[in-house]
Coordinates of C-alpha atoms in Angstrom, one line a residue:
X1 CA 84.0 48.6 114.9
X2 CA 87.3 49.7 115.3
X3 CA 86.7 53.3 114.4
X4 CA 83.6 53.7 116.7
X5 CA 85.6 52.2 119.5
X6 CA 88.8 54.6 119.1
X7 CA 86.3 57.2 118.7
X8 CA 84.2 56.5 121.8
X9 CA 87.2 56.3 123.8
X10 CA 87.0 60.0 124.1
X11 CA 83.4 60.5 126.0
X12 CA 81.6 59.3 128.8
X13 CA 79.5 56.2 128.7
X14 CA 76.6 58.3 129.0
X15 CA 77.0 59.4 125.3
X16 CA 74.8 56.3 124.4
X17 CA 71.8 57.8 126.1
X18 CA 72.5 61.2 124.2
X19 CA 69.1 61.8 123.0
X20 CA 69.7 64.1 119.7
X21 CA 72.3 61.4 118.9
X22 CA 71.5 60.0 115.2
X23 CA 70.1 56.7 115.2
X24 CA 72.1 54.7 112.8
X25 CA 75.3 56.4 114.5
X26 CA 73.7 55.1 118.2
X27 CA 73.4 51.5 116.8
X28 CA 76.7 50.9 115.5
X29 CA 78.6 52.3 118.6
X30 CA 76.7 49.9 121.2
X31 CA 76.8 47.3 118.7
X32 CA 81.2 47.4 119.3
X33 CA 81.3 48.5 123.0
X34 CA 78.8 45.6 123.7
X35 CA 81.3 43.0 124.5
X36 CA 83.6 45.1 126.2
X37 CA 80.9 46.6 129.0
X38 CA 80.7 45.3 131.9
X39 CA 79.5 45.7 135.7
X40 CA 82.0 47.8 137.5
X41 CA 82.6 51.5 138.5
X42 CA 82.2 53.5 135.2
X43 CA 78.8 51.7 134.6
X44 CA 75.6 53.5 135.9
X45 CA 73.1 52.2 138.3
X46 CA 70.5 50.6 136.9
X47 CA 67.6 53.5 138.3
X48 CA 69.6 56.1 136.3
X49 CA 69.8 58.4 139.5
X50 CA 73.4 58.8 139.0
X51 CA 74.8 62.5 137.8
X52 CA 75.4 61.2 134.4
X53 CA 72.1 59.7 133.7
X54 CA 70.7 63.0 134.6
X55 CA 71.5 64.7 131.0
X56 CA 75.0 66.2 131.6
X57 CA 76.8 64.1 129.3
X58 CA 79.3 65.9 126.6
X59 CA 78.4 69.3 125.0
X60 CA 76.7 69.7 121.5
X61 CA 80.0 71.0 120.3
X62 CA 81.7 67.6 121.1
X63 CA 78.9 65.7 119.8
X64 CA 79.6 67.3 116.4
X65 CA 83.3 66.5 116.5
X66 CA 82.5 62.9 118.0
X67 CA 80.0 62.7 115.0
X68 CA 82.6 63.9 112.6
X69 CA 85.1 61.2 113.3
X70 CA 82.5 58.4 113.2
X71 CA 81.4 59.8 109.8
X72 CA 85.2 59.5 108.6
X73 CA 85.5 56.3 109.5
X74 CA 82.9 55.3 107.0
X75 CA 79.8 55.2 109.3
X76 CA 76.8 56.5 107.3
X77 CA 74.8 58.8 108.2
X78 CA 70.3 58.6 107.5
X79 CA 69.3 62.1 106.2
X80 CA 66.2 63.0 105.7
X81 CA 65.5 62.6 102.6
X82 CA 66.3 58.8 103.8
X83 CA 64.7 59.2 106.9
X84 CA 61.2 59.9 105.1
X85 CA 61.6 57.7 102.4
X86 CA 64.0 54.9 103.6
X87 CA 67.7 54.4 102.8
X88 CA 69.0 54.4 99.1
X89 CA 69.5 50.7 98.6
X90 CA 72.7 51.8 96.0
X91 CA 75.9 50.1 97.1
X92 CA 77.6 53.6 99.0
X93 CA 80.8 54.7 96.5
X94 CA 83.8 54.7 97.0
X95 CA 85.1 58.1 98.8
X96 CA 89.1 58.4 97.5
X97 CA 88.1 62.4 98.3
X98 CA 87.5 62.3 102.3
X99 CA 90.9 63.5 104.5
X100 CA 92.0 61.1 106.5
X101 CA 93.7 61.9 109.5
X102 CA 96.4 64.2 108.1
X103 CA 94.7 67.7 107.0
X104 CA 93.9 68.3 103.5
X105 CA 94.2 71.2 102.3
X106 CA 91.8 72.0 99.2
X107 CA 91.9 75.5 98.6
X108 CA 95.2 76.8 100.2
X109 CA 94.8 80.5 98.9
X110 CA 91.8 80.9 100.8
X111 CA 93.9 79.7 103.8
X112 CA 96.4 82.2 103.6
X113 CA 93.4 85.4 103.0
X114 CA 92.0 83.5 106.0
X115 CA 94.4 84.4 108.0
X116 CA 94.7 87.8 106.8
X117 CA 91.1 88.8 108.1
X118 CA 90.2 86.6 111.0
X119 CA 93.9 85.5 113.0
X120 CA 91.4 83.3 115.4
X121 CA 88.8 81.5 112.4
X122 CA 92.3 80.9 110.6
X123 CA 94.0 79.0 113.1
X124 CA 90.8 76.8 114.2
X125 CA 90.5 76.1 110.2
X126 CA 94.0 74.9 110.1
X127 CA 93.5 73.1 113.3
X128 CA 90.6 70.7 111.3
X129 CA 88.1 72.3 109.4
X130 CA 85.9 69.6 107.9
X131 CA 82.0 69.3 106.4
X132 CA 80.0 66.1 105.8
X133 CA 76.9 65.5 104.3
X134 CA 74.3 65.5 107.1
X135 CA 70.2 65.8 107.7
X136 CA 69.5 69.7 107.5
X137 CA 70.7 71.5 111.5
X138 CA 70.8 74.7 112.8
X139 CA 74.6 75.8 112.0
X140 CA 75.2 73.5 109.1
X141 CA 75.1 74.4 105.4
X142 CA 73.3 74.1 102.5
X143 CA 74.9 73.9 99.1
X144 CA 72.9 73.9 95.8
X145 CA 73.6 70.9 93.6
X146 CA 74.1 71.6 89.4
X147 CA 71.0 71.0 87.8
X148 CA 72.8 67.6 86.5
X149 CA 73.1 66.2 89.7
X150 CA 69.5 66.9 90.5
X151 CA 68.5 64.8 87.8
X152 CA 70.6 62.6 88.9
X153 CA 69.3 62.1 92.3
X154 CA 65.5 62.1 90.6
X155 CA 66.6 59.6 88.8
X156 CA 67.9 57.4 91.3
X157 CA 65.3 58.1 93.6
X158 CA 62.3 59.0 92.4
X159 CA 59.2 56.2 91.8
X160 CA 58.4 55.3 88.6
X161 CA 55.6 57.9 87.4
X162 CA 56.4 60.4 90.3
X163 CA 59.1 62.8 87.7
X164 CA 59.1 62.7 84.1
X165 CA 62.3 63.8 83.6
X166 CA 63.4 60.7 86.2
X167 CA 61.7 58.1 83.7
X168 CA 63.4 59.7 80.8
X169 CA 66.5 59.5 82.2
X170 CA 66.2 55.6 82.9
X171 CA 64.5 54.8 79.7
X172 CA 67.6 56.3 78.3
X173 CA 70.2 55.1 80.2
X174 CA 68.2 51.0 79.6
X175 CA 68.6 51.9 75.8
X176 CA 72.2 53.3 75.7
X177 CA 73.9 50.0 78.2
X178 CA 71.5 47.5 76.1
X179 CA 74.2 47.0 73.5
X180 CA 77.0 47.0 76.2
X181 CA 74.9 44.4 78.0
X182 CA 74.2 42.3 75.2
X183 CA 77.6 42.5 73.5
X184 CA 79.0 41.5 77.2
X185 CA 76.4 38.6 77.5
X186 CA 76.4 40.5 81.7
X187 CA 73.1 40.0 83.4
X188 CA 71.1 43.5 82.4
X189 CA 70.1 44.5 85.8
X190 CA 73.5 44.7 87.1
X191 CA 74.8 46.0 84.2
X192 CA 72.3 48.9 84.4
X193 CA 73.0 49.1 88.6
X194 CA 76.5 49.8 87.8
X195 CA 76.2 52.7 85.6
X196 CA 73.5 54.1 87.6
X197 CA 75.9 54.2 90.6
X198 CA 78.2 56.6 88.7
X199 CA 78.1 59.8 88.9
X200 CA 80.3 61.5 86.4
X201 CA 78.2 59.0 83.5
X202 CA 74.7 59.9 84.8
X203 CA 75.6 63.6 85.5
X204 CA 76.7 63.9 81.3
X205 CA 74.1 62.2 80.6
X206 CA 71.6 64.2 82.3
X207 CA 73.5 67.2 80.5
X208 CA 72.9 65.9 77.7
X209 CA 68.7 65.1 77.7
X210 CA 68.6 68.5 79.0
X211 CA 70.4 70.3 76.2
X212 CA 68.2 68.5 73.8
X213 CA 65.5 69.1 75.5
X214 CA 65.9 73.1 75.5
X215 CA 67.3 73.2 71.7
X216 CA 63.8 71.7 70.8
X217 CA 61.8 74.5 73.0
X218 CA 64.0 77.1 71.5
X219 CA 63.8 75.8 68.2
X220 CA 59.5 75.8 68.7
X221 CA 59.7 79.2 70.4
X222 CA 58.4 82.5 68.7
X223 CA 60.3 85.4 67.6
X224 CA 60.0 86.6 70.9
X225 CA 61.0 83.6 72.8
X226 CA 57.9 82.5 73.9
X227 CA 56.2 79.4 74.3
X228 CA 52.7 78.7 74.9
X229 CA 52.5 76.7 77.8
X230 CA 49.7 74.4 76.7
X231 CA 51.9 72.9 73.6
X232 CA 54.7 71.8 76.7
X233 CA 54.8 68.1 77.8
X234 CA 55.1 67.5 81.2
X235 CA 59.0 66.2 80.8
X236 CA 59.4 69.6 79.2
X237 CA 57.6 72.0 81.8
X238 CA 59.6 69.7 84.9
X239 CA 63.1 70.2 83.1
X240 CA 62.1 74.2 82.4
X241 CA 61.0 74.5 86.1
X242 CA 64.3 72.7 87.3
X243 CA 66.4 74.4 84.9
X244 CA 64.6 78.0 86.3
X245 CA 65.1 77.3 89.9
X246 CA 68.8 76.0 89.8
X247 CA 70.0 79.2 87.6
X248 CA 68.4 81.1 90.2
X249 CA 70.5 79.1 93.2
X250 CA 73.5 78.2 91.4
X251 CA 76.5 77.7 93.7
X252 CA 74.5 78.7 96.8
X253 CA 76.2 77.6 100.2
X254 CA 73.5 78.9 103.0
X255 CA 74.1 79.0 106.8
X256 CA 71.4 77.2 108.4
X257 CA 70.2 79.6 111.3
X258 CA 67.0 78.3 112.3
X259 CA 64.7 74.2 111.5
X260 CA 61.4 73.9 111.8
X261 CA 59.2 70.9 112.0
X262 CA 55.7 69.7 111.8
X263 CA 53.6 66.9 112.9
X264 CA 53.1 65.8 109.4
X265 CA 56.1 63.4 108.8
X266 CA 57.5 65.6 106.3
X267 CA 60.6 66.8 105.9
X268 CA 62.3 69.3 108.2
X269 CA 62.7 72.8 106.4
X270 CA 65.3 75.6 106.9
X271 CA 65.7 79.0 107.1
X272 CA 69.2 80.0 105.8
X273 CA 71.3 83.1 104.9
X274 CA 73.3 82.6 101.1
X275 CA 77.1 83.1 102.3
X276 CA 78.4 83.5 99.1
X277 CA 76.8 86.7 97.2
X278 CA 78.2 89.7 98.5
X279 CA 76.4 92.8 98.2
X280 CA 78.6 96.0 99.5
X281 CA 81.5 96.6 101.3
X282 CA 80.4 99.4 103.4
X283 CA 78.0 101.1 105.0
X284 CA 76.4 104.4 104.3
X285 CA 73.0 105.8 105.5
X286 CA 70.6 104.5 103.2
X287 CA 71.8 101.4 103.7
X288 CA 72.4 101.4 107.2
X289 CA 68.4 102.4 107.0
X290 CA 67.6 99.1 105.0
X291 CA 70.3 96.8 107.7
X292 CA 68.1 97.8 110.6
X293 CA 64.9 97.5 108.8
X294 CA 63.8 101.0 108.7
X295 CA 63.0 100.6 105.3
X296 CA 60.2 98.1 105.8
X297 CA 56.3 99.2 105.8
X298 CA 54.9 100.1 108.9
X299 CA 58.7 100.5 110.6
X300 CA 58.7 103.4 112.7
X301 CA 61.6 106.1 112.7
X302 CA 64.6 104.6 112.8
X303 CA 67.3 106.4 115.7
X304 CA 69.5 108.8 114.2
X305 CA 72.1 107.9 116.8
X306 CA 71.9 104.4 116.0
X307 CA 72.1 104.9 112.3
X308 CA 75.0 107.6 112.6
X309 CA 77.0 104.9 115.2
X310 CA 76.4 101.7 112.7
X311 CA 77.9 104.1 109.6
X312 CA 80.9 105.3 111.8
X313 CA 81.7 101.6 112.7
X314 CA 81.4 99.9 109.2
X315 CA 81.7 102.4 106.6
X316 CA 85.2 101.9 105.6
X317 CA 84.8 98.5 105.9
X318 CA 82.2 96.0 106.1
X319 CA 80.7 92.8 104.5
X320 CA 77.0 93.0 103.7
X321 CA 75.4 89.8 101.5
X322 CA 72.5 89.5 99.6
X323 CA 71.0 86.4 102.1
X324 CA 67.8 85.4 99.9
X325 CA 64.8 86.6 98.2
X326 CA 62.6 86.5 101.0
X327 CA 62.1 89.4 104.0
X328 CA 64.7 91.3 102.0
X329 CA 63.2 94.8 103.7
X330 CA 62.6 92.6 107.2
X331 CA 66.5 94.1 109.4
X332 CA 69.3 92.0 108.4
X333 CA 70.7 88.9 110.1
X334 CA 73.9 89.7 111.8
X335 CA 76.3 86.1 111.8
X336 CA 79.0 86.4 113.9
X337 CA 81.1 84.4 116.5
X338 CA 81.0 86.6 119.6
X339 CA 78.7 85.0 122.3
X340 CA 79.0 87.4 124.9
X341 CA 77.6 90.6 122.6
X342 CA 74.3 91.5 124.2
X343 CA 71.2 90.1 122.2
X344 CA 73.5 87.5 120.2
X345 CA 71.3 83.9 120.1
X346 CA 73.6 81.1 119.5
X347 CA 71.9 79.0 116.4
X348 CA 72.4 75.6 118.0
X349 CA 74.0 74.9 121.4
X350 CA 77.7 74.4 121.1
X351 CA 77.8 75.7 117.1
X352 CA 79.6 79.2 118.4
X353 CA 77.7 80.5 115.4
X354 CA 76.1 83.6 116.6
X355 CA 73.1 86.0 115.1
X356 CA 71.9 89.3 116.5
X357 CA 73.2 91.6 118.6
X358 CA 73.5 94.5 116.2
X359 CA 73.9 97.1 118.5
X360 CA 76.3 95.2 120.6
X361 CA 78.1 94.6 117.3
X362 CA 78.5 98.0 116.9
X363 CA 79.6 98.9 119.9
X364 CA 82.7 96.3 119.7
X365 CA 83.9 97.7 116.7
X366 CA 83.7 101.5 118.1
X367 CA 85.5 100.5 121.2
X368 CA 88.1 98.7 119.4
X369 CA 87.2 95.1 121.1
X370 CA 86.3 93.6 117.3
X371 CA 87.0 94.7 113.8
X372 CA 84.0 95.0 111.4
X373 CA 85.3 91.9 109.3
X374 CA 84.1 89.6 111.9
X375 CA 80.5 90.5 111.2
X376 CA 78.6 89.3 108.3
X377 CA 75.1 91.6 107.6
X378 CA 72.5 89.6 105.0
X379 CA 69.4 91.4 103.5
X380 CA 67.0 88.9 102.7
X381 CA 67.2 84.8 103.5
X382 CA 65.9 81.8 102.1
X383 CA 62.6 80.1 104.3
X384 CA 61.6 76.9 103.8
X385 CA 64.4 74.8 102.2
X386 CA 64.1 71.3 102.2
X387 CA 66.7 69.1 101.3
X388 CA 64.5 66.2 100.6
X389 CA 63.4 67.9 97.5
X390 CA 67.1 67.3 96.0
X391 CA 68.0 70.6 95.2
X392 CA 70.9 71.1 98.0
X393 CA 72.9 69.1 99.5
X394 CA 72.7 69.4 103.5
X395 CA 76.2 69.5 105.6
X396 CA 77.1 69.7 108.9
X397 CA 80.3 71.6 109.2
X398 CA 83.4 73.2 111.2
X399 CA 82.6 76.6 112.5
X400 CA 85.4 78.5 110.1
X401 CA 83.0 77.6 107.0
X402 CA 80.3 79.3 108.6
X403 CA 81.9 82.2 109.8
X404 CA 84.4 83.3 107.3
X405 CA 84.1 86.4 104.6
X406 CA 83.3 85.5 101.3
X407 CA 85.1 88.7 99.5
X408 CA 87.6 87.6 96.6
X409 CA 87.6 83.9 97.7
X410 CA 90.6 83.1 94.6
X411 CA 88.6 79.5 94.9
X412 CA 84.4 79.8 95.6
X413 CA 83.7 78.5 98.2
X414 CA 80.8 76.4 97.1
X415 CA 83.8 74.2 95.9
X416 CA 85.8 74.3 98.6
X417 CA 83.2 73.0 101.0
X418 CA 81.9 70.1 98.5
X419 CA 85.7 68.9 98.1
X420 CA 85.9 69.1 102.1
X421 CA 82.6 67.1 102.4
X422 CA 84.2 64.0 99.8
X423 CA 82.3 61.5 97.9
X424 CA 80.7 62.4 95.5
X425 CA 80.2 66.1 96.5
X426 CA 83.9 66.4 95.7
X427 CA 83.6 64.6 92.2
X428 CA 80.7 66.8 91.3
X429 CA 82.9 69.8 92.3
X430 CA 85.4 68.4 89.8
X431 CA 83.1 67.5 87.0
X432 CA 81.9 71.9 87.4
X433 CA 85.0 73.4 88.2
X434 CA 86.7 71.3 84.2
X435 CA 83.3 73.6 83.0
X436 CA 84.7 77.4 84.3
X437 CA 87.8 79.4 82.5
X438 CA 87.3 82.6 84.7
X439 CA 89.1 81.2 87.7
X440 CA 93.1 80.8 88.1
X441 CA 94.1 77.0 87.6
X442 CA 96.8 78.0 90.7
X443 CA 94.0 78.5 92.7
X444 CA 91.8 75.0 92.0

């Protein structure tokens, strides 16, 4: 109660009626500033006509930061995997990982190249960056859990009958604490609630069914390395599926630019950019053809002047990423943090995390007013993520994480945004980064 009240003390009393304020965060603030409230000056009139009441409470962009402190004081937030399918009734873990109010600093080499290409992201990152697990938003992020952990989750989650590979996983993990819980003469259920509630255990031993798993259907496979589909249980096609998909995403981080929802109670879903796969450096013609989308069917001649402009301002220098396997020929996203470029959209009201404005982008660069570095170009993007389907983990973050290059991060940055976030994102960045022996220990 404590936390919510030092952290209310910053924002009008209005702030309770906030209407995209999350539920379970609403509750616990005015269940401790109940007592203290009272009639008096700051309270509003009952009819709601006063300027207040009327909606212009705090901006979005202190709501996230008001948000932010609640959630490091220990208040949960309901995501929406929980939302859909109600809380997780495990006891929450301890979180030894989240900063407290001195900054932490977990990746101080890509600090220092920070501040090398963006002066302005570098001192705002310094001045608090942070990330938090959070239901999926415009501006937030997107990181793509090891294969492991989305066992993990299946297995902690999932109905009995609903995954295969979530039933194999408990059946073994009943027969391998039977012994402990009969040698201990510990009540079984508790025994088995314990271990289930810890990650490194259940992410090695999710390592290991898997690896057995795929010995056996390499073993059974022909010369050629097939397999005929009809000799595959289901445990087997789920795990090859799983194992498929996450190879395909592994160590995503995606910037969420637009949700969408339907009426059908199910989860929200996400189109995202992938931050961390660059793709070129500069800019030349052709490729200045595909960035404006004059490579796609039916596009009609792209403007010479336009094309000749865009290669004069980034083709020394520019950062182009691969964003996702879908609408790769569709004209790139342009992410930026310049609001006042004409045609920039801000993703979510008080983000600063800008897209469009291409031509207005260019422009700022020939006139000297930006440098080409504080534009991010993605091909392609991921459409329809949801992270009810366990496959990423959804953050809400500081600006900086959103907005700065990925180029010759000396730590990735998947890594550095799970060890912001805590918990157990940070221990399952730990448990991944023992695995890796191309990165510099100095830089971990």
């Amino acid at each position: 109660a404590a936390v919510v009240a030092l952290a209310l003390a910053s924002l009008p009393k209005s702030a309770l009626r906030h209407p995209t304020w999350n539920a379970p965060l609403r509750a616990a603030a005015v269940a401790s500033t109940t007592p203290r409230m009272t009639a008096g000056a700051d309270e509003p009139p009952a009819d709601g006509a006063d300027a207040e009441a009327s909606g212009s409470g705090p901006s979005p962009e202190a709501w996230r930061e008001f948000r932010r402190q609640l959630i490091d004081g220990g208040i949960k937030v309901t995501t929406d995997h929980e939302a859909i399918n109600g809380p997780d009734d495990l006891p929450a873990a301890p979180d030894p990982a989240r900063p407290g109010p001195d900054r932490v600093a977990v990746a101080p080499r890509n600090e220092a190249l920070l501040r090398e290409q963006n002066e302005q992201l570098w001192q705002e990152y310094m001045n608090g960056v942070w990330a938090h697990p959070s239901p999926l938003e415009p501006g937030g992020l997107l990181c793509a859990l090891p294969l492991q952990a989305q066992i993990t989750r299946l297995m902690r989650e999932a109905a009995d009958g609903e995954s295969a590979v979530a039933d194999l996983m408990r059946e073994r993990l009943t027969m391998e604490l039977k012994p402990a819980a009969d040698a201990g003469g510990s009540d079984r259920d508790t025994v088995y609630r314990t271990w289930l509630g810890n990650t490194a255990y259940c992410y090695r031993l999710a390592e290991s069914v898997v690896s057995e798993l795929l010995r056996d259907l390499q073993a059974r496979a022909s010369a050629r390395g097939r397999l005929d589909p009809a000799s595959l249980a289901p445990v087997e096609r789920e795990v090859l599926d799983l194992f498929s998909r996450s190879q395909d995403t592994w160590q995503e981080v995606c910037l969420v630019t637009r949700v969408t929802e339907d009426d059908s109670g199910s989860a929200p879903a996400a189109e995202a950019v992938v931050l961390n796969r660059p793709l070129a450096k500069g800019v030349n013609p052709a490729l200045a053809k595909l960035l404006t989308g004059a490579e796609r069917q039916g596009a009609e001649t792209p403007d010479p002047a336009l094309l000749d402009r865009f290669v004069r301002a980034f083709g020394d220098e520019a950062a182009v990423y691969l964003g996702g396997p879908k609408l790769q020929r569709e004209p790139a996203i342009c992410v930026h943090g310049h609001g006042d470029l004409p045609g920039a959209r801000e993703v979510s009201p008080g983000t600063r995390i800008f897209v469009g404005g291409l031509e207005g982008a260019i422009d700022a660069v020939l006139e000297g007013r930006c440098r080409p570095l504080d534009f991010r170009f993605f091909v392609g993007r991921h459409t329809g993520i949801r992270s009810s389907t366990r496959e990423y983990e959804s953050m809400a973050c500081a600006r900086p994480l959103a907005l700065k290059q990925c180029l010759g991060l000396p730590k990735p940055l998947w890594h550095e945004v799970m060890e912001l976030a805590g918990g157990e994102c940070a221990e399952l960045s730990r448990i991944e980064i023992l695995k890796r022996d191309d990165l510099d220990p100095e830089a971990v």
